[in-house]
XYZ file of C-alpha atoms in Angstrom:
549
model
C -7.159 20.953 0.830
C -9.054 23.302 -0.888
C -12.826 22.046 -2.351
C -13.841 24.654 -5.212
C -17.199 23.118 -6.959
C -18.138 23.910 -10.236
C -21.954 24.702 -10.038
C -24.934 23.097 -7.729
C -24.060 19.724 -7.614
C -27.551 18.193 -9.490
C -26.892 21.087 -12.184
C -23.664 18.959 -13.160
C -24.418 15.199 -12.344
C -27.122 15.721 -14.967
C -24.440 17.789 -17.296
C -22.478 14.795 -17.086
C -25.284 12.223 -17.482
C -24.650 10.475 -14.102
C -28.457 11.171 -13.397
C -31.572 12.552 -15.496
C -33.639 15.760 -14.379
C -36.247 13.085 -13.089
C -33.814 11.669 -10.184
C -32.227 14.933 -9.302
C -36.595 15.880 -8.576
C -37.388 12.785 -6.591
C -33.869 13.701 -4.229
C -35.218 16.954 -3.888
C -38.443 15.749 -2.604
C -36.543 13.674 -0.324
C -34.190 16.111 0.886
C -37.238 18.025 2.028
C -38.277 15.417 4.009
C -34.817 14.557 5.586
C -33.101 18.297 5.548
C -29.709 17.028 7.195
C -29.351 14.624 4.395
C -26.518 15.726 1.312
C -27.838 15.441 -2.371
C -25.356 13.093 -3.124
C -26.180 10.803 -0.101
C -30.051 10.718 -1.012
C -29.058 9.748 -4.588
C -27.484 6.845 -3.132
C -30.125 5.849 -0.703
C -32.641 6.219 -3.534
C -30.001 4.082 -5.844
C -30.879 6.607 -9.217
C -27.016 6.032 -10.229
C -24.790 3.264 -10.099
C -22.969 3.986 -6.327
C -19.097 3.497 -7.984
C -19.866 6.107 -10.525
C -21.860 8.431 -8.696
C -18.902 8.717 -5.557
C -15.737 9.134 -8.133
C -18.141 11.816 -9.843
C -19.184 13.602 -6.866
C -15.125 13.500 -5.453
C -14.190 15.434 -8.794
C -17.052 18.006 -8.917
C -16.340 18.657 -5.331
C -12.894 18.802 -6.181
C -11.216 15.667 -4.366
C -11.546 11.778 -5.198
C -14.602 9.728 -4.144
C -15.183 6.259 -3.128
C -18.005 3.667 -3.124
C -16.979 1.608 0.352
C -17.371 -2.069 -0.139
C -15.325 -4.953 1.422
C -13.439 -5.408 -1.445
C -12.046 -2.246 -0.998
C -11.509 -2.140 2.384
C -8.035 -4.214 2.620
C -6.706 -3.226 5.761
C -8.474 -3.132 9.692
C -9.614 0.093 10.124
C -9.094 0.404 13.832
C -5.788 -0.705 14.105
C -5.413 3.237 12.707
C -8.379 4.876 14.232
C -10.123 4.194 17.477
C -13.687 2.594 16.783
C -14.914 6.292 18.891
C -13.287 8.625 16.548
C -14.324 7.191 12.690
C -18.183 7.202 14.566
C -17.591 10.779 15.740
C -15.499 11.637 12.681
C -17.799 9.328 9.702
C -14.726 8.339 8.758
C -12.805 5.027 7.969
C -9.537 4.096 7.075
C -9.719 1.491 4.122
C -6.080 0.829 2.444
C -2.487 1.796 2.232
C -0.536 2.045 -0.465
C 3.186 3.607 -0.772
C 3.493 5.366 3.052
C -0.166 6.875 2.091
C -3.624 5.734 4.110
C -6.926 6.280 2.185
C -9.431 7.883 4.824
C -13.188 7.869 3.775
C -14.662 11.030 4.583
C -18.721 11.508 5.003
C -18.401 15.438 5.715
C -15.031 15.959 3.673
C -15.903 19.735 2.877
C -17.446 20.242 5.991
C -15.796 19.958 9.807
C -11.871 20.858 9.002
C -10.681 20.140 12.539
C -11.832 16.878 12.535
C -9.827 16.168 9.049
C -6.892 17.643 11.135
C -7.240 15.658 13.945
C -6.916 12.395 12.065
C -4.173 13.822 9.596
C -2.053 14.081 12.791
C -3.470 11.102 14.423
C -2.244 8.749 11.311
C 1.253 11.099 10.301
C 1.699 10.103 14.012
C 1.966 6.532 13.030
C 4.250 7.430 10.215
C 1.871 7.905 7.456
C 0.113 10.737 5.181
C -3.150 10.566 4.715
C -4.977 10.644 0.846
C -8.444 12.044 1.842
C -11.705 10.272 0.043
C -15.450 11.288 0.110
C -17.461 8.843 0.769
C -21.422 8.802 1.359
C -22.735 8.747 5.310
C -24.746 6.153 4.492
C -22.164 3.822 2.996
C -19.820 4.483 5.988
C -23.168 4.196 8.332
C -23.346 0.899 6.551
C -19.949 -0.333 8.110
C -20.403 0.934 11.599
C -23.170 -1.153 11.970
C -21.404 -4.380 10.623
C -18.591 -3.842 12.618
C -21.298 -3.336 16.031
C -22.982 -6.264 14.612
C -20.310 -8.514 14.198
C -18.773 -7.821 17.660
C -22.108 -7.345 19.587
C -23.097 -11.048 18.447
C -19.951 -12.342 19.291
C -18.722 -11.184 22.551
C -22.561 -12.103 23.443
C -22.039 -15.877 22.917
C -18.705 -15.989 24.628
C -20.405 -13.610 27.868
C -22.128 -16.387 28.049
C -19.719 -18.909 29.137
C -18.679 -19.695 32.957
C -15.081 -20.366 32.714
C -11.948 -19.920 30.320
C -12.505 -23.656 29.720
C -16.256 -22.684 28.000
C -14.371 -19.321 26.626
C -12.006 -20.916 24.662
C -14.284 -23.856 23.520
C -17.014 -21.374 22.453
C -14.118 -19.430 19.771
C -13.046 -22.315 18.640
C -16.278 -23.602 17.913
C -17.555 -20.377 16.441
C -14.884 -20.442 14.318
C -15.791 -23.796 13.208
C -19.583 -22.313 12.574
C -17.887 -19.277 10.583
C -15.782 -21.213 8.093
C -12.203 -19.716 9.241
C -9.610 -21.196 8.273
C -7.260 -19.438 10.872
C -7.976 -18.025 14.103
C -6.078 -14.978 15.889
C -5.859 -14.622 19.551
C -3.858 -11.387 20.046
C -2.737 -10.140 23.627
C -3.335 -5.986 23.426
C -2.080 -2.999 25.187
C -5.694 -3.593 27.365
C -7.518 -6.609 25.728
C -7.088 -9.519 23.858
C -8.230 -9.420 20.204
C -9.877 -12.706 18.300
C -9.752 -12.466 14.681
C -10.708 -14.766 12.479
C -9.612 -15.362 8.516
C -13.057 -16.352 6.688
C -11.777 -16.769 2.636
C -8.796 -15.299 2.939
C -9.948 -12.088 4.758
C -9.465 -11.670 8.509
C -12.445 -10.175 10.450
C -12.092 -8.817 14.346
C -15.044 -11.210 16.001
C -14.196 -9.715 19.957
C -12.312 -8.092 22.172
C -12.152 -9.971 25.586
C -10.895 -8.172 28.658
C -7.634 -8.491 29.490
C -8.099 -10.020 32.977
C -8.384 -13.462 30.826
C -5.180 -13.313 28.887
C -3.142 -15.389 31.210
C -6.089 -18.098 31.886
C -6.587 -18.036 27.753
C -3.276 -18.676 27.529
C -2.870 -21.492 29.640
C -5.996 -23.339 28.441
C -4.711 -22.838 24.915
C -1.275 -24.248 26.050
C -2.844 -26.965 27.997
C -5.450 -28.622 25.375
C -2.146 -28.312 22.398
C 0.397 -30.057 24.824
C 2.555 -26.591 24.769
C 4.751 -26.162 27.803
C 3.035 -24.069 30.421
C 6.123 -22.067 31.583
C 8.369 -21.429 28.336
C 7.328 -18.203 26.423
C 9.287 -18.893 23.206
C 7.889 -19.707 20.394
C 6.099 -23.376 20.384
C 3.967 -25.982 18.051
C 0.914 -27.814 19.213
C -1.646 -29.387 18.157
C -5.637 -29.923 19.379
C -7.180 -32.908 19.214
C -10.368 -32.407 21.170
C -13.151 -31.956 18.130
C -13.450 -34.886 16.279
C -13.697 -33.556 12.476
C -10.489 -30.985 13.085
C -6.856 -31.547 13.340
C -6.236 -28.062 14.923
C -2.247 -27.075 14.649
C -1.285 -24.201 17.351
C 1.899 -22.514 16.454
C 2.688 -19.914 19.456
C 5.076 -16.569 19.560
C 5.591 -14.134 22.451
C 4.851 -10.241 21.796
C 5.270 -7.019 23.390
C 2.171 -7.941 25.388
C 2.465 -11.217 25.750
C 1.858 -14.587 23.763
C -0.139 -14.421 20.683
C -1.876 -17.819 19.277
C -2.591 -18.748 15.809
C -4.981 -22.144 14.669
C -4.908 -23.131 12.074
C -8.337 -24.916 11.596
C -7.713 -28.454 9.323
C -11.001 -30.715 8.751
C -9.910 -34.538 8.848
C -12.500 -35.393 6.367
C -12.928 -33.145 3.971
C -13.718 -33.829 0.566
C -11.799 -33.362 -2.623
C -13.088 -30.982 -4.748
C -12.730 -32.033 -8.570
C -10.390 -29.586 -9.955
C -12.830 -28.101 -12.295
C -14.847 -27.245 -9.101
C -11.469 -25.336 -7.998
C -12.030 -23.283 -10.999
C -9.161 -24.690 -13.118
C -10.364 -22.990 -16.409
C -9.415 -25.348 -19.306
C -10.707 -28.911 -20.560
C -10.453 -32.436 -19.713
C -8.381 -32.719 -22.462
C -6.206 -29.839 -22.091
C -5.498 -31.174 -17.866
C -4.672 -34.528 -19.452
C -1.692 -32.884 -21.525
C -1.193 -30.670 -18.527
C -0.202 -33.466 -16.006
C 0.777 -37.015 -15.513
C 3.636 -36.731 -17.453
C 5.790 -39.590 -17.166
C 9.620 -38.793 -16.564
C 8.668 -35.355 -15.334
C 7.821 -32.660 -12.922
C 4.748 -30.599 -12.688
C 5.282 -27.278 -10.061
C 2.351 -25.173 -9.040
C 3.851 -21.859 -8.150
C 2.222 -19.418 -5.977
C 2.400 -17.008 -2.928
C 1.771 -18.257 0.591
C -2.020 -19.131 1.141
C -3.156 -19.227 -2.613
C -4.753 -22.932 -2.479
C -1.253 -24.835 -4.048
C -1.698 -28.060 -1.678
C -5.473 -28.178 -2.205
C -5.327 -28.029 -6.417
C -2.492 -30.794 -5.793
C -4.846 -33.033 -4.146
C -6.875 -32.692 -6.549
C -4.917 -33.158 -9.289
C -4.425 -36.636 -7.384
C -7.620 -36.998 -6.958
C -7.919 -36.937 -10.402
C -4.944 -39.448 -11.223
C -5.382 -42.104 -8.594
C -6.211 -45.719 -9.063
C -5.830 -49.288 -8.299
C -3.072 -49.572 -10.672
C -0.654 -46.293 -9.714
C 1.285 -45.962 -6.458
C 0.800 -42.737 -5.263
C 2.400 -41.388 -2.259
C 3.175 -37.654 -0.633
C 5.968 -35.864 1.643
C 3.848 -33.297 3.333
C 4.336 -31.093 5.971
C 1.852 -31.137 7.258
C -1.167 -34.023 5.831
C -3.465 -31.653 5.547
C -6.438 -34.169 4.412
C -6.358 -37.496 4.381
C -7.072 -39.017 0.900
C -8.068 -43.251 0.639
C -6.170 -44.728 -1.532
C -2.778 -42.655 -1.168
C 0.409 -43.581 0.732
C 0.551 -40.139 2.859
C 4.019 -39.584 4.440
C 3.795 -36.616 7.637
C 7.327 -35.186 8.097
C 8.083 -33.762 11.673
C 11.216 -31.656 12.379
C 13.518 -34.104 12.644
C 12.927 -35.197 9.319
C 13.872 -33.682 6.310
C 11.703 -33.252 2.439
C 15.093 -34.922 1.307
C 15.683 -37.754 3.406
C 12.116 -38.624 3.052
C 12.032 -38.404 -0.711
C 15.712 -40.962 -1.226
C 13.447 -43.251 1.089
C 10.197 -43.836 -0.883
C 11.946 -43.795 -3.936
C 12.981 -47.408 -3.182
C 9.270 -47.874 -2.546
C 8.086 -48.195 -6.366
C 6.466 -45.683 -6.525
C 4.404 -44.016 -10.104
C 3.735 -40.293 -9.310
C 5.379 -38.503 -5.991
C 3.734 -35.185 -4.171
C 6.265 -33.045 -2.960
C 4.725 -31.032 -0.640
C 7.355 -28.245 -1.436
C 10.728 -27.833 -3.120
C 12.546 -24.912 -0.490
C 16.561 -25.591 -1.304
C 18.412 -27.387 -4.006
C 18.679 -30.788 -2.338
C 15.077 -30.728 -2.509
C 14.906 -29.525 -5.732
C 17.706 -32.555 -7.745
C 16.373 -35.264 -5.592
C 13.031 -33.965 -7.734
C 14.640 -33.739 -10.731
C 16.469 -37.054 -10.302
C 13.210 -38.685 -9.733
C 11.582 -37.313 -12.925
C 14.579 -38.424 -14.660
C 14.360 -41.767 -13.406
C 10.651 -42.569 -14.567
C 8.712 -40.825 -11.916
C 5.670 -38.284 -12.043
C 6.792 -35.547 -9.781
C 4.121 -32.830 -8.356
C 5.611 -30.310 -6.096
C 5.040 -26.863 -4.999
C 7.181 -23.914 -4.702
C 6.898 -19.766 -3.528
C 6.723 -17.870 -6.786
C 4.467 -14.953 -8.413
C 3.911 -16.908 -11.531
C 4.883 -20.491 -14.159
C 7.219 -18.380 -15.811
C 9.475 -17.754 -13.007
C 9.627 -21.184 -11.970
C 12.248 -21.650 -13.966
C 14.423 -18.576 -13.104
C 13.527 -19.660 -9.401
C 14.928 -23.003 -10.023
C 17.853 -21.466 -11.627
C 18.303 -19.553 -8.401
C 18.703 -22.889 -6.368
C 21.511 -23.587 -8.459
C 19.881 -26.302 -10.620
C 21.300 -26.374 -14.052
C 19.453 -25.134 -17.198
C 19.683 -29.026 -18.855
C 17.977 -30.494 -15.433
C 14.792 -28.100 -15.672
C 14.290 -28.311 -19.469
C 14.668 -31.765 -19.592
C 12.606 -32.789 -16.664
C 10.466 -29.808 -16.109
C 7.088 -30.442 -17.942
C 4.816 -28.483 -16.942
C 4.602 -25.337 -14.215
C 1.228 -23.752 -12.745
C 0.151 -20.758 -11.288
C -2.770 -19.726 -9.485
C -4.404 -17.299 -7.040
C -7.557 -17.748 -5.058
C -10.277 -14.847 -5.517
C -13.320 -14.713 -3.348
C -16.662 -15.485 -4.828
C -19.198 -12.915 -4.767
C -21.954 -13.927 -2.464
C -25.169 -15.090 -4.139
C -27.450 -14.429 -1.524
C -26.973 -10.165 -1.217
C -25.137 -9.113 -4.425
C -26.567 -6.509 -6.351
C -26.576 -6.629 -9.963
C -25.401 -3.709 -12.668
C -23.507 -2.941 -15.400
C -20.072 -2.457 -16.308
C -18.604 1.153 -15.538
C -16.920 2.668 -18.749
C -13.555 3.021 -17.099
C -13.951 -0.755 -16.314
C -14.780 -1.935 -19.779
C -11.443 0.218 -20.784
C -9.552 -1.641 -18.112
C -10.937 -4.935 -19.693
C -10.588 -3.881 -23.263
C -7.004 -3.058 -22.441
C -5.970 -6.273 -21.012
C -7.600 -8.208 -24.000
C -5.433 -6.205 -26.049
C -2.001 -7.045 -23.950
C -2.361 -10.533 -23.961
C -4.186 -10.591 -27.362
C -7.440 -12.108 -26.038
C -10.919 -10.951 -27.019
C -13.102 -10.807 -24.044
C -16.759 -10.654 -24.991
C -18.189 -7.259 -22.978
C -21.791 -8.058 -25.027
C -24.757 -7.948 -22.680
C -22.649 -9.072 -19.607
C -23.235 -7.387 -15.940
C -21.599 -7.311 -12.947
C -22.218 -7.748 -9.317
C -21.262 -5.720 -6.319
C -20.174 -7.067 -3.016
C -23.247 -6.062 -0.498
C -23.423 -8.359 2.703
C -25.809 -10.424 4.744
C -26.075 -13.073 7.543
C -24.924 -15.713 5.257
C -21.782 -14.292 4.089
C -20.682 -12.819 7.477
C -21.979 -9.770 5.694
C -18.635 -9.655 3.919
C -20.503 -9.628 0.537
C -18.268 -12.754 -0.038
C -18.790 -16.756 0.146
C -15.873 -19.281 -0.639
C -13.620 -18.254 -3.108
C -12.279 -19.534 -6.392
C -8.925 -20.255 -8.544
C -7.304 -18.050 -11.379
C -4.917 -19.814 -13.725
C -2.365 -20.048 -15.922
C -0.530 -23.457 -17.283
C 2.892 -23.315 -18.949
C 3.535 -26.299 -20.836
C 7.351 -26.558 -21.461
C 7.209 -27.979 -25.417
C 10.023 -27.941 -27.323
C 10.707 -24.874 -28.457
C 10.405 -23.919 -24.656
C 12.614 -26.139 -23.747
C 14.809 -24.871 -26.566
C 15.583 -21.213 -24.659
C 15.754 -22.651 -21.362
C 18.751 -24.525 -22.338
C 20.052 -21.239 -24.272
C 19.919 -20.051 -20.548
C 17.393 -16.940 -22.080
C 15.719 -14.815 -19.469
C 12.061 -15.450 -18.011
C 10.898 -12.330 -20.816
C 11.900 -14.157 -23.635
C 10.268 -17.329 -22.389
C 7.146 -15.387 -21.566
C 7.188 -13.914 -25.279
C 6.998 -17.177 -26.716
C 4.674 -18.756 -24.247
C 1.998 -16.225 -25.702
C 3.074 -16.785 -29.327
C 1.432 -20.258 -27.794
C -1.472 -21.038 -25.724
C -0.395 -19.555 -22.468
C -1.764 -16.648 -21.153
C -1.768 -15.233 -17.726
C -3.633 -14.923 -14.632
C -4.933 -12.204 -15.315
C -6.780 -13.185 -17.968
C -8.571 -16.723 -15.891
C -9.095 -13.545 -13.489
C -11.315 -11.398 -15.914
C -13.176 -14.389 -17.785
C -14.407 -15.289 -14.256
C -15.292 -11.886 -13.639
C -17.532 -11.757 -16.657
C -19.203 -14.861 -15.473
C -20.191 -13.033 -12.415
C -18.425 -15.315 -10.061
C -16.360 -12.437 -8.325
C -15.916 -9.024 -9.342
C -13.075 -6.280 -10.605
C -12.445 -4.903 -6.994
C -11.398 -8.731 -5.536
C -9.294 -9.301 -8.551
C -7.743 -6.027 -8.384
C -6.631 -6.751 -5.313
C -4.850 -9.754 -5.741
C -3.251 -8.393 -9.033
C -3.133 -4.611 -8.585
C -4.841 -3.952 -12.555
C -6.077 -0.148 -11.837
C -3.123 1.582 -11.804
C -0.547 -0.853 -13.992
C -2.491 -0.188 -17.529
């Protein structure tokens, strides 16, 4: 790659306006003072230029693309491409993938060309072609010491434990400290990796010597009442910490059995669904749901919070004078009040659902509609005078209904029963305690601008900032803390219902939906955004917005 640049680099930031004559002075001074440090670098350090701007503007003058590292940005593990040895020798780091390329960060990216070389064969190696990136030394400096932090602290609590007994105790209980939600235990080629997934994002905490595995192993097998001598895949489940219902699910790899928990607290609280994030009224929720003679779906990928806005949706509904009971798989939390109904795998969603329908019951959770036995008994229950809330694995409320169609359901059962559908993703929140304030870029005010005018919304862009992910002790210096719903609600009215039973394609439902009052995620997504709860990079990242405008 060849890097032509135009003129001296302060010469044409302050052309361009990314910095005045004053700051390009003050980096000079510096750069006196520190002679190995780059221009750019020392504007960063000295913060005279919003650090977004200032990389993408550097990357072009230089002639190649720049980026600001933060963990937003950052979506994949960087050293399950590059060794942890060669990004520290290299400053580089590898921080996403996208169609068979990897995006490298580069501190010297115009200087050493042998060490560009050495990781563009190192990653074509693993069948992929690397999209170079400048990036500042500092930024990436930043990251190597998070990543040193995060493991030194780690594998120095679990060092300090006698026996695989303490070893696995002390993980599990760190993991419990850390928030995760999941925990990874991951036989390697010459170690065994413990990741954790902390809002949605999994972080490496250690790397324990491989001289444990088998001992891990059969602790973890022994406290989840997991047969000690089959290596297929099995289901446990640990009951030795009071607040947690721990479930273990098990699967043998090329180097041996890797462990996933999945880390359920017995009594945790409902959030109120306005706490969730759910973006709309009291009034609005009340035409939303509790529908008699109906079925409300919330629709959304794997891990996006559907079971936890359900419980609070009944929550919301229950009292003394409504029968309420759930079909889950598992109960995740226990609610007071509710009739909660655990299938195992001898029992089936449907079996389960014929039986408690003789039980009188008002309103029905379905943990999840998966075939079209599942899917009529549903139906027939809405039909029958029944408030039906259910789940199901689609990208948004519109295609509910061409999912449904899918499953072979007719298009008279959804539009007559089908009342309302819900979508939502979960976004983490920008942490409170490190974030660092600034304003809007003017390619992200486009962005915004153009949205508004796709889904003919007005989003007010007046004196509103925006926050940067930084990290610190109290967000596992992930720059993020808890997270927070997006939205969208598709009430099926009449006219709806209309070209459903026309059998008319999810488009032409969409196109009237927004002749109405729905409007997409996307939308939820930015309004939060401009209330400074999360930020452009997290919600680009669960929507991909850069590059489809």
């Amino acid at each position: 790659m060849e890097i032509k640049r135009k003129q001296p680099l302060g010469i044409e930031l302050v052309r361009r306006k990314i910095v005045d004559g004053g700051a390009i002075e003050r980096a000079l001074k510096y750069q006196n003072e520190h002679p190995n440090k780059r221009l750019g670098d020392i504007l960063y350090i000295l913060k005279e230029a919003e650090p977004n701007t200032l990389a993408e503007e550097i990357g072009d003058i230089i002639g190649t693309k720049g980026i600001y590292l933060t963990d937003g940005k950052i979506t994949i593990e960087p050293t399950e491409y590059l060794p942890l040895d060669m990004m520290k020798s290299y400053k580089a780091i590898p921080f996403d993938i996208e169609s068979g390329k990897i995006k490298i960060a580069f501190a010297d990216i115009d200087g050493n060309k042998d060490n560009i070389k050495s990781v563009k064969m190192l990653v074509l190696n693993k069948g992929l072609v690397m999209d170079p990136y400048m990036a500042f030394e500092t930024n990436i400096d930043e990251y190597f010491k998070r990543f040193e932090e995060v493991s030194t602290v780690v594998m120095e609590n679990l060092e300090e434990t006698d026996s695989v007994t303490d070893l696995v105790d002390s993980i599990i209980r760190l993991a419990i400290e850390k928030r995760a939600s999941d925990v990874h235990i991951e036989p390697q080629v010459d170690s065994v990796r413990v990741r954790f997934r902390i809002d949605g994002q999994l972080f490496v905490m250690a790397n324990i010597g491989k001289e444990k595995q088998s001992q891990i192993i059969g602790r973890l097998k022994a406290i989840s009442n997991m047969h000690q001598e089959k290596q297929e895949s099995q289901d446990g489940r640990i009951l030795l910490y009071s607040d947690y219902n721990i479930r273990v699910s098990s699967q043998k790899n090329i180097y041996g059995e890797k462990f996933v928990l999945r880390m359920l607290k017995k009594t945790e609280s409902i959030k109120n669904i306005f706490e969730l994030g759910f973006p709309y009224s009291e009034t609005e929720l009340n035409h939303a749901i509790n529908k008699k003679n109906s079925v409300t779906i919330m629709a959304a990928p794997t891990g996006e919070g559907k079971t936890t806005t359900l419980y609070s949706i009944l929550d919301y509904l229950k009292s003394d004078d409504i029968n309420i009971t759930t079909i889950e798989d598992p109960v995740e939390i226990r609610i007071p009040g509710l009739n909660q109904i655990e299938v195992d795998k001898n029992t089936r969603f449907a079996d389960s659902l014929r039986t408690i329908l003789r039980q009188d019951p008002d309103v029905v959770l379905l943990g999840e509609i998966r075939d079209k036995e599942t899917a009529e008994i549903a139906i027939e229950a809405g039909q029958t005078g029944h408030y039906v809330l259910s789940t199901i694995h689609t990208i948004d409320a519109v295609e509910v209904v061409t999912r449904l169609r899918k499953m072979g359901l007719s298009d008279y059962d959804i539009a007559s029963t089908v009342g309302t559908t819900i979508s939502q993703r979960l976004l983490r929140k920008i942490c409170p305690h490190c974030r660092r304030e600034r304003e809007f870029t003017e390619r992200e005010k486009e962005i915004i601008q153009k949205i508004g005018e796709k889904y003919d919304y007005q989003f007010d862009l007046k004196g509103v900032k925006t926050y940067d992910s930084v990290g610190c002790d109290k967000c596992n210096n992930s720059g993020y803390f808890d997270r927070i719903g997006i939205f969208e609600v598709l009430n099926i009215d009449e006219d709806l219902r209309q070209l459903i039973m026309e059998g008319k394609s999810s488009i032409e439902i969409r196109k009237k939906a927004m002749e109405k009052s729905y409007r997409p995620l996307i939308v939820d997504g930015i309004n939060k955004v401009l209330k400074g709860e999360t930020n452009l990079e997290e919600l680009n990242k669960k929507l991909i917005i850069f590059n489809s405008l």
